[in-house]
Coordinates of C-alpha atoms in Angstrom, one line a residue:
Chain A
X5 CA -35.4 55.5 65.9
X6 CA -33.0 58.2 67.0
X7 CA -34.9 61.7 67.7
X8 CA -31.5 63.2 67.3
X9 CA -28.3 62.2 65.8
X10 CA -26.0 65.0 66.9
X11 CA -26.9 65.3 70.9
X12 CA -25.0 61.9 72.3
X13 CA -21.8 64.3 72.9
X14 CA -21.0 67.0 73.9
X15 CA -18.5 68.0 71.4
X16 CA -20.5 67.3 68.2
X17 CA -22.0 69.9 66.6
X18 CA -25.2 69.6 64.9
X19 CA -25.4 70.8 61.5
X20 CA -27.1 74.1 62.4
X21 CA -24.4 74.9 65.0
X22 CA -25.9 73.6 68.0
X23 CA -24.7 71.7 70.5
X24 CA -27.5 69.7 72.3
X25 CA -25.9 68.5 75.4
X26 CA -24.9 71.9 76.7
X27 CA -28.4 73.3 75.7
X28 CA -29.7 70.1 77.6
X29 CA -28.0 71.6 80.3
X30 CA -29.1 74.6 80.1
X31 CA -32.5 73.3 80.5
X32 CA -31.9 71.3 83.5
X33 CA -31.8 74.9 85.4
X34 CA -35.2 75.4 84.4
X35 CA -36.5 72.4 85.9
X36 CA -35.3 74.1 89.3
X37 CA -37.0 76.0 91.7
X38 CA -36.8 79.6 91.5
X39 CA -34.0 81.5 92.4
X40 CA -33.8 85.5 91.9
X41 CA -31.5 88.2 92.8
X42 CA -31.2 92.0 92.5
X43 CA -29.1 95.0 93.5
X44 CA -29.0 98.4 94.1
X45 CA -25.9 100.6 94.5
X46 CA -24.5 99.5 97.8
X47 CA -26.8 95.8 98.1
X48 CA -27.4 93.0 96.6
X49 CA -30.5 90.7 97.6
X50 CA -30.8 86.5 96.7
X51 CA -33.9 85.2 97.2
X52 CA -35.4 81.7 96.2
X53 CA -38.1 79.1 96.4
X54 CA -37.8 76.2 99.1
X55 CA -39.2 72.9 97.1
X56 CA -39.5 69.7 99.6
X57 CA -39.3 66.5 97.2
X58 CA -41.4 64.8 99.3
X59 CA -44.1 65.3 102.0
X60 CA -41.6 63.5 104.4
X61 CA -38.5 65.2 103.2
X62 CA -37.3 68.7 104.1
X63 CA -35.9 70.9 101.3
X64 CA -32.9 71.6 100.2
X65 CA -30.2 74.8 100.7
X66 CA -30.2 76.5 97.4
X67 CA -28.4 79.6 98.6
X68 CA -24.7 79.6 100.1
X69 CA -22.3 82.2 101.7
X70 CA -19.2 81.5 99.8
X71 CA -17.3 84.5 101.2
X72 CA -18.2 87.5 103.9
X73 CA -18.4 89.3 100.6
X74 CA -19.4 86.9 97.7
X75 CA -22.8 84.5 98.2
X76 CA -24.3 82.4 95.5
X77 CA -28.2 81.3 95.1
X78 CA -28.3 77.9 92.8
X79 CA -31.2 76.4 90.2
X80 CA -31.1 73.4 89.0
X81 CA -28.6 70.0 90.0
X82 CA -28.1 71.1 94.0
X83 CA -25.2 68.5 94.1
X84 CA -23.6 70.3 90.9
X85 CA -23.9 73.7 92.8
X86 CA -22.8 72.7 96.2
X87 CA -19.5 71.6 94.0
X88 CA -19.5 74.6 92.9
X89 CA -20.3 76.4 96.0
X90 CA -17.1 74.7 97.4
X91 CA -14.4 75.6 94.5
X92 CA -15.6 79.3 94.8
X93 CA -15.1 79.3 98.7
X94 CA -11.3 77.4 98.4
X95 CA -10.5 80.4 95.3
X96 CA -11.8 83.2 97.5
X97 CA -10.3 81.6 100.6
X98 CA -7.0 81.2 98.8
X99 CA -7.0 84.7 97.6
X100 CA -7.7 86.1 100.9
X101 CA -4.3 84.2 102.2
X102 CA -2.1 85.4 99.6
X103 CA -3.3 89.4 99.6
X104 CA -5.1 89.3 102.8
X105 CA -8.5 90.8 101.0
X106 CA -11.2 89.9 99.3
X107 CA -11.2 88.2 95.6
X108 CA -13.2 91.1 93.7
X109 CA -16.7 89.3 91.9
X110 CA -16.1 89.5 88.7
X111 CA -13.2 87.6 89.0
X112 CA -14.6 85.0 90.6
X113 CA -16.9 85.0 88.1
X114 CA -15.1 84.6 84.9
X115 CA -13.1 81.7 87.2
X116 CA -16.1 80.3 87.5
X117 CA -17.4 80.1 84.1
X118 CA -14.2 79.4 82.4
X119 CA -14.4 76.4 84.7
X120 CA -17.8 75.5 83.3
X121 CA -17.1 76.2 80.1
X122 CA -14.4 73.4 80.3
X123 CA -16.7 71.1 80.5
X124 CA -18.5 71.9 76.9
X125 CA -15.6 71.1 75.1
X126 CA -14.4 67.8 76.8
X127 CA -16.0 64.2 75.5
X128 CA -15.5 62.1 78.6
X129 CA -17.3 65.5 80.6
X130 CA -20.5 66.8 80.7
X131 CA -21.9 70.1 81.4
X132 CA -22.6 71.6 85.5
X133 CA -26.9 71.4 85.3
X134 CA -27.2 74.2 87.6
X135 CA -27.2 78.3 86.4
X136 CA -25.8 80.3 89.6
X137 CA -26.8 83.7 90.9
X138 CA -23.6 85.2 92.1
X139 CA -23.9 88.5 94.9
X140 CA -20.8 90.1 95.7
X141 CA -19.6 93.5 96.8
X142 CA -15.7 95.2 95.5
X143 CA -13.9 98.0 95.2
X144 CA -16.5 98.4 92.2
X145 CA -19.4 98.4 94.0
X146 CA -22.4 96.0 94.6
X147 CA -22.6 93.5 91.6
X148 CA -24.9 91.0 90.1
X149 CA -24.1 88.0 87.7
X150 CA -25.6 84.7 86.1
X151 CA -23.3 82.1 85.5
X152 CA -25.1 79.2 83.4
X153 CA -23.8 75.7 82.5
X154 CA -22.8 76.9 78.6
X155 CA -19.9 78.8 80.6
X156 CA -21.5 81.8 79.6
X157 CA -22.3 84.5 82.1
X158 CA -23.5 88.2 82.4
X159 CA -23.9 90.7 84.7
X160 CA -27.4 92.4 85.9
X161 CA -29.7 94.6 87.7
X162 CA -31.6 91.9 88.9
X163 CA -32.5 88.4 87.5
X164 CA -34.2 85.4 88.0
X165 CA -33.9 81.6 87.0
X166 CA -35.7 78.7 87.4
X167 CA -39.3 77.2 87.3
X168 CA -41.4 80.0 86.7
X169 CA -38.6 82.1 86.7
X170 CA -40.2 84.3 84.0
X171 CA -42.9 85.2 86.3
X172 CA -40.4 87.2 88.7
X173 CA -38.6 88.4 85.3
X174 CA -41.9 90.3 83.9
X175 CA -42.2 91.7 87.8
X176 CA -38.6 92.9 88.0
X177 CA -38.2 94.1 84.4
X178 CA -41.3 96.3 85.1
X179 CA -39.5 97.7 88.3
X180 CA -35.7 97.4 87.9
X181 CA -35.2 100.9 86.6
X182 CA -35.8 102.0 90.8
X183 CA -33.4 99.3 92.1
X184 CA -29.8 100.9 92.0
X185 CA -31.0 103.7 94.3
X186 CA -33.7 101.3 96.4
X187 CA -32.6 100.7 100.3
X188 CA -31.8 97.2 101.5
X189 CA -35.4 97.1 102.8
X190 CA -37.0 97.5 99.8
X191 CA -34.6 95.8 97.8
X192 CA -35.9 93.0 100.1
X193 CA -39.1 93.8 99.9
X194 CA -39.0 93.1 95.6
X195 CA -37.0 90.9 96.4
X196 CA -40.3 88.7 98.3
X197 CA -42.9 90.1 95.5
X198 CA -40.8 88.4 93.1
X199 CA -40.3 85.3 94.8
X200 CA -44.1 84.9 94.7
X201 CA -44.9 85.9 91.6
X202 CA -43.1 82.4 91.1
X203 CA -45.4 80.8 93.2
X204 CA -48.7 81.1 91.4
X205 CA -51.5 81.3 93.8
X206 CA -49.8 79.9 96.6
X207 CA -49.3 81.8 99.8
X208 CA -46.1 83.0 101.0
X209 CA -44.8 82.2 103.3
X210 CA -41.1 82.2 105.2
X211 CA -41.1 78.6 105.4
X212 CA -41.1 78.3 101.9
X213 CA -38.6 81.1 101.1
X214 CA -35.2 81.8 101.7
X215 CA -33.5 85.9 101.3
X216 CA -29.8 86.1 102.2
X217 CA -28.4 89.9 101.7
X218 CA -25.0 91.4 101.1
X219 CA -23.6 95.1 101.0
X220 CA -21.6 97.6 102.0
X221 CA -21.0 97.1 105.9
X222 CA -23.1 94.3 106.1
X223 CA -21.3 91.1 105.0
X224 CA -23.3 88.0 103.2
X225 CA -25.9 86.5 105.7
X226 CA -29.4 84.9 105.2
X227 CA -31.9 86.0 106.9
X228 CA -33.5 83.7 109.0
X229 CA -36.9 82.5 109.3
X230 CA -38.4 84.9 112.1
X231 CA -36.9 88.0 110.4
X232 CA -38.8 86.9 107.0
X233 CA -41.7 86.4 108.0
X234 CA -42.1 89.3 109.8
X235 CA -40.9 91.1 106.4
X236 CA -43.8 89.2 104.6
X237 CA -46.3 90.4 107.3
X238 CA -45.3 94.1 107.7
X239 CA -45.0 94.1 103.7
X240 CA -48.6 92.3 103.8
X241 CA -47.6 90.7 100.5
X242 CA -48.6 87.0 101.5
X243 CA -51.3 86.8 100.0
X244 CA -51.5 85.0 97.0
X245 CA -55.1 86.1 95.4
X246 CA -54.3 90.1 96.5
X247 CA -53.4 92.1 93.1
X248 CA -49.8 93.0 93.7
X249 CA -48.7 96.3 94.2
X250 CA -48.8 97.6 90.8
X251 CA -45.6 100.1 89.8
X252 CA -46.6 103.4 88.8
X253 CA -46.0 102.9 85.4
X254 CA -47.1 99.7 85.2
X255 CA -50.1 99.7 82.8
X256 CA -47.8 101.2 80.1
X257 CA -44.5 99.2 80.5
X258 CA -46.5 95.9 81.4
X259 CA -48.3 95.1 78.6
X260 CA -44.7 95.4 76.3
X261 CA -43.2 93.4 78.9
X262 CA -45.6 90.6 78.2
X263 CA -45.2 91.1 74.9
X264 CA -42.0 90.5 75.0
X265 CA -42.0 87.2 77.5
X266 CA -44.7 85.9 74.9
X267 CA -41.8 86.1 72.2
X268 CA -39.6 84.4 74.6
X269 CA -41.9 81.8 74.8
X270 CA -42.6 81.5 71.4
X271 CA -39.5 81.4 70.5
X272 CA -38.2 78.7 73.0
X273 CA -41.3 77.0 71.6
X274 CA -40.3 76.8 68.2
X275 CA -36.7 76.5 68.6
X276 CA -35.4 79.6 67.5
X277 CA -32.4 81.0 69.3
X278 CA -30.6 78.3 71.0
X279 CA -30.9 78.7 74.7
X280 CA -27.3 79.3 75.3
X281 CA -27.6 82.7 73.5
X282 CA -29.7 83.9 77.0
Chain B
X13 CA 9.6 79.1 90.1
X14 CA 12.6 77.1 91.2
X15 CA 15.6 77.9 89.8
X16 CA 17.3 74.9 87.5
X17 CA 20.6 75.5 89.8
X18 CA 18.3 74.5 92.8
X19 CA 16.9 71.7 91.3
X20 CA 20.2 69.7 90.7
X21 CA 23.5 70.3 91.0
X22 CA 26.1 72.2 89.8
X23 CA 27.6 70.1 87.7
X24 CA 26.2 67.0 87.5
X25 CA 22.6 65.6 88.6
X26 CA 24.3 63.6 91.7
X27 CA 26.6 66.6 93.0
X28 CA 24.7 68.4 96.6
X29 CA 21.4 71.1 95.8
X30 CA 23.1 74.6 95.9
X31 CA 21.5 77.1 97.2
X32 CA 22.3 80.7 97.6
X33 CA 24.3 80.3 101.2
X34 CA 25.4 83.8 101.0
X35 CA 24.4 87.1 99.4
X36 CA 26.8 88.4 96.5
X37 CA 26.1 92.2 95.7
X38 CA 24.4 94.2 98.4
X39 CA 22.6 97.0 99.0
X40 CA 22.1 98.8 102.5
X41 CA 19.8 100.5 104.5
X42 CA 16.8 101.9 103.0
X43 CA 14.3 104.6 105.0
X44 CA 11.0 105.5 104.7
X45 CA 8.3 107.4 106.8
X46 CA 4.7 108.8 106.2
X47 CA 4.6 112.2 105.6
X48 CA 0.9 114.6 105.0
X49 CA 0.5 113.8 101.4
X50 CA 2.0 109.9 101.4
X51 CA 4.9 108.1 102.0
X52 CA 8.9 109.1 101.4
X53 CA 11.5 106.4 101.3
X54 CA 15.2 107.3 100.6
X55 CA 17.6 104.5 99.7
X56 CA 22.0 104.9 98.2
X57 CA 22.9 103.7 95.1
X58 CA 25.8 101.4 96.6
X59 CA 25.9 98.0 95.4
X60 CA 28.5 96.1 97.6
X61 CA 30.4 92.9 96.7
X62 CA 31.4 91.6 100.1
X63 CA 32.9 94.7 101.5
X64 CA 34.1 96.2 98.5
X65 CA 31.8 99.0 97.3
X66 CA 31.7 97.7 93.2
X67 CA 29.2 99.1 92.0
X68 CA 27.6 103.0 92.5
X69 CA 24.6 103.1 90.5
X70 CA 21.9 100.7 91.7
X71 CA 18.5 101.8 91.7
X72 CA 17.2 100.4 94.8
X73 CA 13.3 102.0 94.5
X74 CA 11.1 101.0 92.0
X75 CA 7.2 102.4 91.6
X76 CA 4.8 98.9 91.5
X77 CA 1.6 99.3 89.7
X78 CA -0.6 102.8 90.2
X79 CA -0.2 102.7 94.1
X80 CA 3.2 101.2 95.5
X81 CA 6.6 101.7 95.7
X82 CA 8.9 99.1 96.4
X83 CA 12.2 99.9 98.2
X84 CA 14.9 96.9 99.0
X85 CA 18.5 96.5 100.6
X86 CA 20.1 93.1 100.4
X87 CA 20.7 90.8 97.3
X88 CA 20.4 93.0 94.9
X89 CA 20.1 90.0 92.3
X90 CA 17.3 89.0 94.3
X91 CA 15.6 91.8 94.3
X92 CA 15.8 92.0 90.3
X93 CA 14.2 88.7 90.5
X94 CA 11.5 90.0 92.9
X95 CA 10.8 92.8 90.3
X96 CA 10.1 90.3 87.8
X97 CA 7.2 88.4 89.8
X98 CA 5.7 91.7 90.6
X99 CA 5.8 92.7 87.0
X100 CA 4.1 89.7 85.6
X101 CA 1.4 90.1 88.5
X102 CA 0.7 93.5 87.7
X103 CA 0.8 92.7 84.0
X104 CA -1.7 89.7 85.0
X105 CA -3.6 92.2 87.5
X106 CA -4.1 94.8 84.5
X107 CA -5.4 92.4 82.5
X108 CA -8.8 91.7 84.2
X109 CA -9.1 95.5 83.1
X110 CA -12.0 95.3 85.5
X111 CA -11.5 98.7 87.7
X112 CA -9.9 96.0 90.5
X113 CA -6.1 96.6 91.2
X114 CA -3.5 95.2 93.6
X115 CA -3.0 98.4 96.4
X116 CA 0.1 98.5 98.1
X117 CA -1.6 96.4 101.7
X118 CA -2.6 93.6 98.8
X119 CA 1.4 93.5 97.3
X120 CA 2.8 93.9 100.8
X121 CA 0.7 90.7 101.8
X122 CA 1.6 89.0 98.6
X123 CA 5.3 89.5 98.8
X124 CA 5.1 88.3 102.5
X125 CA 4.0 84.7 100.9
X126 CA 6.6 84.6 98.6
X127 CA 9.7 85.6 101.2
X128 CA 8.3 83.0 103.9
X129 CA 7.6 80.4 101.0
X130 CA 11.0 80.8 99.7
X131 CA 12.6 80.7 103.3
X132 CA 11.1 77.2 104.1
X133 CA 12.5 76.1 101.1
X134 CA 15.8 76.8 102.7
X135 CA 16.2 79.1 99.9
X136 CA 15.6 82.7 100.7
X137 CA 15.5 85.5 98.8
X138 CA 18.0 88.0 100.6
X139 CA 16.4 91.3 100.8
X140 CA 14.7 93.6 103.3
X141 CA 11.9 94.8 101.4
X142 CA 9.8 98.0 102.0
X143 CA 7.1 98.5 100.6
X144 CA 5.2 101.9 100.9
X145 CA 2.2 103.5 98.8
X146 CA -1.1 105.0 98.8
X147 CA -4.8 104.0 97.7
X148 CA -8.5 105.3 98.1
X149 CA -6.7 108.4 100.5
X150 CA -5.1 105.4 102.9
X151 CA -1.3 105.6 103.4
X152 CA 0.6 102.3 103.4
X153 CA 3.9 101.6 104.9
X154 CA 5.3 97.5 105.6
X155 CA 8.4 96.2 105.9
X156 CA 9.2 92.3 104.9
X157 CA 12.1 90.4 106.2
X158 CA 14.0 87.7 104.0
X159 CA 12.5 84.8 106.3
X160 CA 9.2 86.5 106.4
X161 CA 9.0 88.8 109.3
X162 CA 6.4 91.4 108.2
X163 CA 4.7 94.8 109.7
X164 CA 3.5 97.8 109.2
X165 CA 4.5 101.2 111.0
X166 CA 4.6 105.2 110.3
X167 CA 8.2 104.8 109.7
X168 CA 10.5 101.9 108.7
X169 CA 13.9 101.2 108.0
X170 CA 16.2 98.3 107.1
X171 CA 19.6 97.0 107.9
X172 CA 21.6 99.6 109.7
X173 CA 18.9 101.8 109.3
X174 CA 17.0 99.8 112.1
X175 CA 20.0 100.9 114.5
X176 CA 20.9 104.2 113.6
X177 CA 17.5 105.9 111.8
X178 CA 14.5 104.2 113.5
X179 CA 15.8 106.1 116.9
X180 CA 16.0 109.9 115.1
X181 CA 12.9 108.9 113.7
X182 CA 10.9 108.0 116.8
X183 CA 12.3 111.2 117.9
X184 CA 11.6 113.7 115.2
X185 CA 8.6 112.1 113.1
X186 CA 4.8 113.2 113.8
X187 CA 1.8 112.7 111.2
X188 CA 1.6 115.9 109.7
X189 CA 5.1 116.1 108.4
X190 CA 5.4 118.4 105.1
X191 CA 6.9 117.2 102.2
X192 CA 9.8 119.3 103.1
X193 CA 10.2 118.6 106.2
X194 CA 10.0 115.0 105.4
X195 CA 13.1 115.1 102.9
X196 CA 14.9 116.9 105.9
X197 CA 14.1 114.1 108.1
X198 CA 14.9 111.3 105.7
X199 CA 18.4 113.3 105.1
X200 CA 19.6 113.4 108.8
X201 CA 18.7 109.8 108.7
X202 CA 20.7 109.0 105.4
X203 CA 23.7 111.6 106.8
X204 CA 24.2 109.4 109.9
X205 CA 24.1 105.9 107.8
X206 CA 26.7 107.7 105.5
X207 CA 28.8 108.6 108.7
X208 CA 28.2 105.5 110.4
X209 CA 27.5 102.1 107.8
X210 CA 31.1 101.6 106.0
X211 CA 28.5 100.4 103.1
X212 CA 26.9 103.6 102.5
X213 CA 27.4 106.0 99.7
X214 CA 26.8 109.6 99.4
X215 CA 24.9 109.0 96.7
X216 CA 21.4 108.5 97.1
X217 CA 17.9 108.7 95.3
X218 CA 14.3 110.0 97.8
X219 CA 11.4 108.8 96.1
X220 CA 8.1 109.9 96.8
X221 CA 4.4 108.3 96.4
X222 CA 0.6 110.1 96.6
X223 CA -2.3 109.4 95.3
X224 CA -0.9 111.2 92.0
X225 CA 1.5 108.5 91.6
X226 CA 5.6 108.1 92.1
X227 CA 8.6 110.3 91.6
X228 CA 11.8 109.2 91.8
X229 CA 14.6 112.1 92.2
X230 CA 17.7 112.0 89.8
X231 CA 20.4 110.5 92.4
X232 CA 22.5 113.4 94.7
X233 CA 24.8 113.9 97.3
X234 CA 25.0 115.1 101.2
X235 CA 26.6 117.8 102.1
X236 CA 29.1 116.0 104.6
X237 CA 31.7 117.8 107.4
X238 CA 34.4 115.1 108.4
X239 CA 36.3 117.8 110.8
X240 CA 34.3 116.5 114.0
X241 CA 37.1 116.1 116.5
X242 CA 35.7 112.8 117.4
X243 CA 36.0 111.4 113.6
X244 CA 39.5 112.9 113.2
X245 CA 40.8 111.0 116.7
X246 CA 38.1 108.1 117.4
X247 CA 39.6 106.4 119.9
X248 CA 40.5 109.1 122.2
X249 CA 38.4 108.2 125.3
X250 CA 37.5 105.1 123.7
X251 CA 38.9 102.6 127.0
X252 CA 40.3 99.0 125.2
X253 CA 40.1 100.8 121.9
X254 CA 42.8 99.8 119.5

């Protein structure tokens, strides 16, 4: 009758260390539509995928300034990371009246996750269902993090999260090694690649697609509509059936990087390395 | 935060909330002024209780993290207590150990809060503080007032300083002041207080921060010349003079 004994709470362990609730979680910002980032030395790009629920419904906002320095792009529960959302704008805001400048990332960050980590050790709580892409610039530069509902999180070069997230993953893993010296225009332009390599075969298009940029002299905006689209046009990446611009190096480094999302897969699959180790 | 004498009474939970009405050992007038390389601030060691000079060693500069140096006339209890937040932030700050650190416009901000904070809870902390330093190449010099008065200038001082410094310094000071020079400068200024402010004592410290950190100088005296007619008969001239 019960599929699983240990995944009711969650405080209680299952007898191989798991614990199901938070890796539940976890899963829930799978079931999101895509959201990726990336960054080069002095940038930091957000992108994501615009999913309407319904024909009659618009979409909604999955990325949010939280700072003139500090933006996040959500997947997963929108109402658990417009919560979010809010707490970081009231610590950043709150920081900026007490030393009149801006609360550096990583900070934020750790903030952040400790807060959601709260949450997996609590019986009456349960877990934030939504993994966060955090862009910031600080004295340290331009930076890059995941925050997911485990209360883990981790800094990168650029990542992606979300339905089909693995899709932009195998794109931006083939082409990351480029990004810390890339200007904002192409940042933005992988930054639109890898937003429809999520998309599988549909066309791109700014309508379904929001970018939002931050970086040194250019605090956290998202672009709007007209400005996207003409990117998409002049880039002449809308088209979903063209064979994307392959990296130079791509015939070599490709075929491992399948490899290695295959394994991913597999593993996932046959429940080998709980999710929360991501 | 709130100290247990503030909370209740003296004596007994029903007697009035106490607070400190009236400053117990002070310091005086502290100076400091940009110079090429950073910022110079020169304060004496006097610690006054009332108008009785009691005590003659009070270190009234202390370096703040890598980048500041705090300077303060006033309480000097208060100021101990002052240096205790600031520790504990630093400590707190250091312990991100993320390459983020508190510069001297971030503790000169923060320190703003706490005096304005303290002085609507009709319980000020009863300093002038001065806070000087330098970060990333950018020279930093703010003053804070015990109800919260704060700025920033090329030049500051506090107390009697205001009166009798601030005017040789507008005079005298210009933005490419050597390190030399700048000593001299802060010298004439602390020779006047020393002639002037019955608080002062001719024995005095001139720190100095850059982006290589601070250096405090072991303590020292002015030369001084009291045979100036006008010190040896003040009043001649002096109309209504007693």
């Amino acid at each position: 009758m019960f599929r699983n004994q240990y995944d009711t709470d969650v405080t209680t362990w299952s007898p191989a260390g798991r614990l199901f609730q938070v890796e539940y979680a976890m899963e829930a910002v799978k079931q999101g539509s895509a959201a990726i980032g990336l960054r080069s030395k002095t940038h930091v790009v957000l992108g994501c995928v615009n999913k309407a629920n319904s024909e009659l419904s618009s979409y909604q906002k999955k990325i949010f300034k939280v700072d003139d320095h500090i933006g996040v792009a959500i997947a997963g529960l929108t109402a658990d990371g417009r919560v979010l959302s809010r707490y970081m704008r009231s610590e950043c805001i709150n920081y900026s009246f007490t030393y009149e400048s801006p609360l550096p990332v990583g900070r934020l960050v750790v903030q952040l996750a400790d807060k959601a980590q709260v949450c997996t050790q609590r019986s009456w709580k349960r877990p934030y269902g939504v993994g966060l892409l955090v862009a910031g610039l600080d004295e340290t530069g331009a930076h890059l993090y995941y925050n997911c509902p485990s209360g883990n999180y981790f800094e990168y070069q650029a990542f992606a999260i979300g339905s089909r997230s693995q899709a932009a993953k195998t794109y931006l893993e083939r082409r990351f090694e480029n990004f810390v010296d890339s200007s904002r225009e192409d940042l933005i332009k992988d930054a639109l690649m890898a937003i429809r390599e999520t998309l599988q075969g549909e066309t791109l298009t700014s309508s379904i697609c929001t970018v939002a940029v931050v970086g040194a002299g250019e605090s956290f905006h998202i672009l709007d509509q007209e400005t996207v689209q003409k990117l998409i046009d002049s880039f002449e990446i809308a088209g979903g059936e063209e064979a994307p611009a392959a990296a130079p190096d791509s015939a070599a480094e490709g075929g491992a990087a399948a490899e290695q999302s295959g394994a991913t897969d597999q593993g996932a699959a046959d429940q080998g390395p709980a999710p929360m180790d991501i | 935060m709130e100290s247990n004498q503030a909370k209740h009474g003296l004596v007994g939970p029903n007697d009035p909330i106490q607070r400190t009405q009236y400053p117990y050992v002070t310091g005086t007038s502290v100076v400091a002024l940009k110079y090429k390389d950073g910022i110079l601030m020169a304060a004496d060691m006097g610690g006054s209780y009332g108008s009785t000079l009691r005590y003659k060693g009070v270190e009234r500069m202390k370096p703040i993290g890598k980048h500041s140096l705090l300077g303060a006339s006033g309480e000097i209890s208060d100021f101990q207590e002052i240096l205790r937040y600031l520790d504990e932030l630093i400590l707190y700050d250091n312990m991100w150990d993320d390459g983020n650190s508190l510069g001297p416009k971030e503790l000169h901000s923060y320190l703003t809060r706490v005096m304005y904070n303290r002085r609507n809870k009709f319980d000020p902390l009863w300093n002038s503080l001065v806070l000087g330093g330098v970060k990333n190449g950018q020279k930093y010099l703010g003053m804070v007032s015990m109800i919260g008065v704060n700025f920033e200038d090329d030049h500051v001082a506090t107390g009697f300083g205001n009166h009798l410094a601030r005017p040789i310094l507008r005079d005298e000071w210009h933005e490419n002041l050597s390190y030399e020079d700048g000593v001299k400068l802060l010298e004439k200024c602390m020779r006047v207080l020393l002639y002037r402010d019955r608080s002062a004592v001719n024995k005095l410290q001139i720190a100095k921060i850059t982006e290589e950190g601070v250096t405090i100088s072991q303590p020292y005296s002015l030369k001084t010349f009291w045979g100036f007619s006008a010190f040896e008969n003040p009043t001649v001239g002096a109309e209504g003079s007693w």
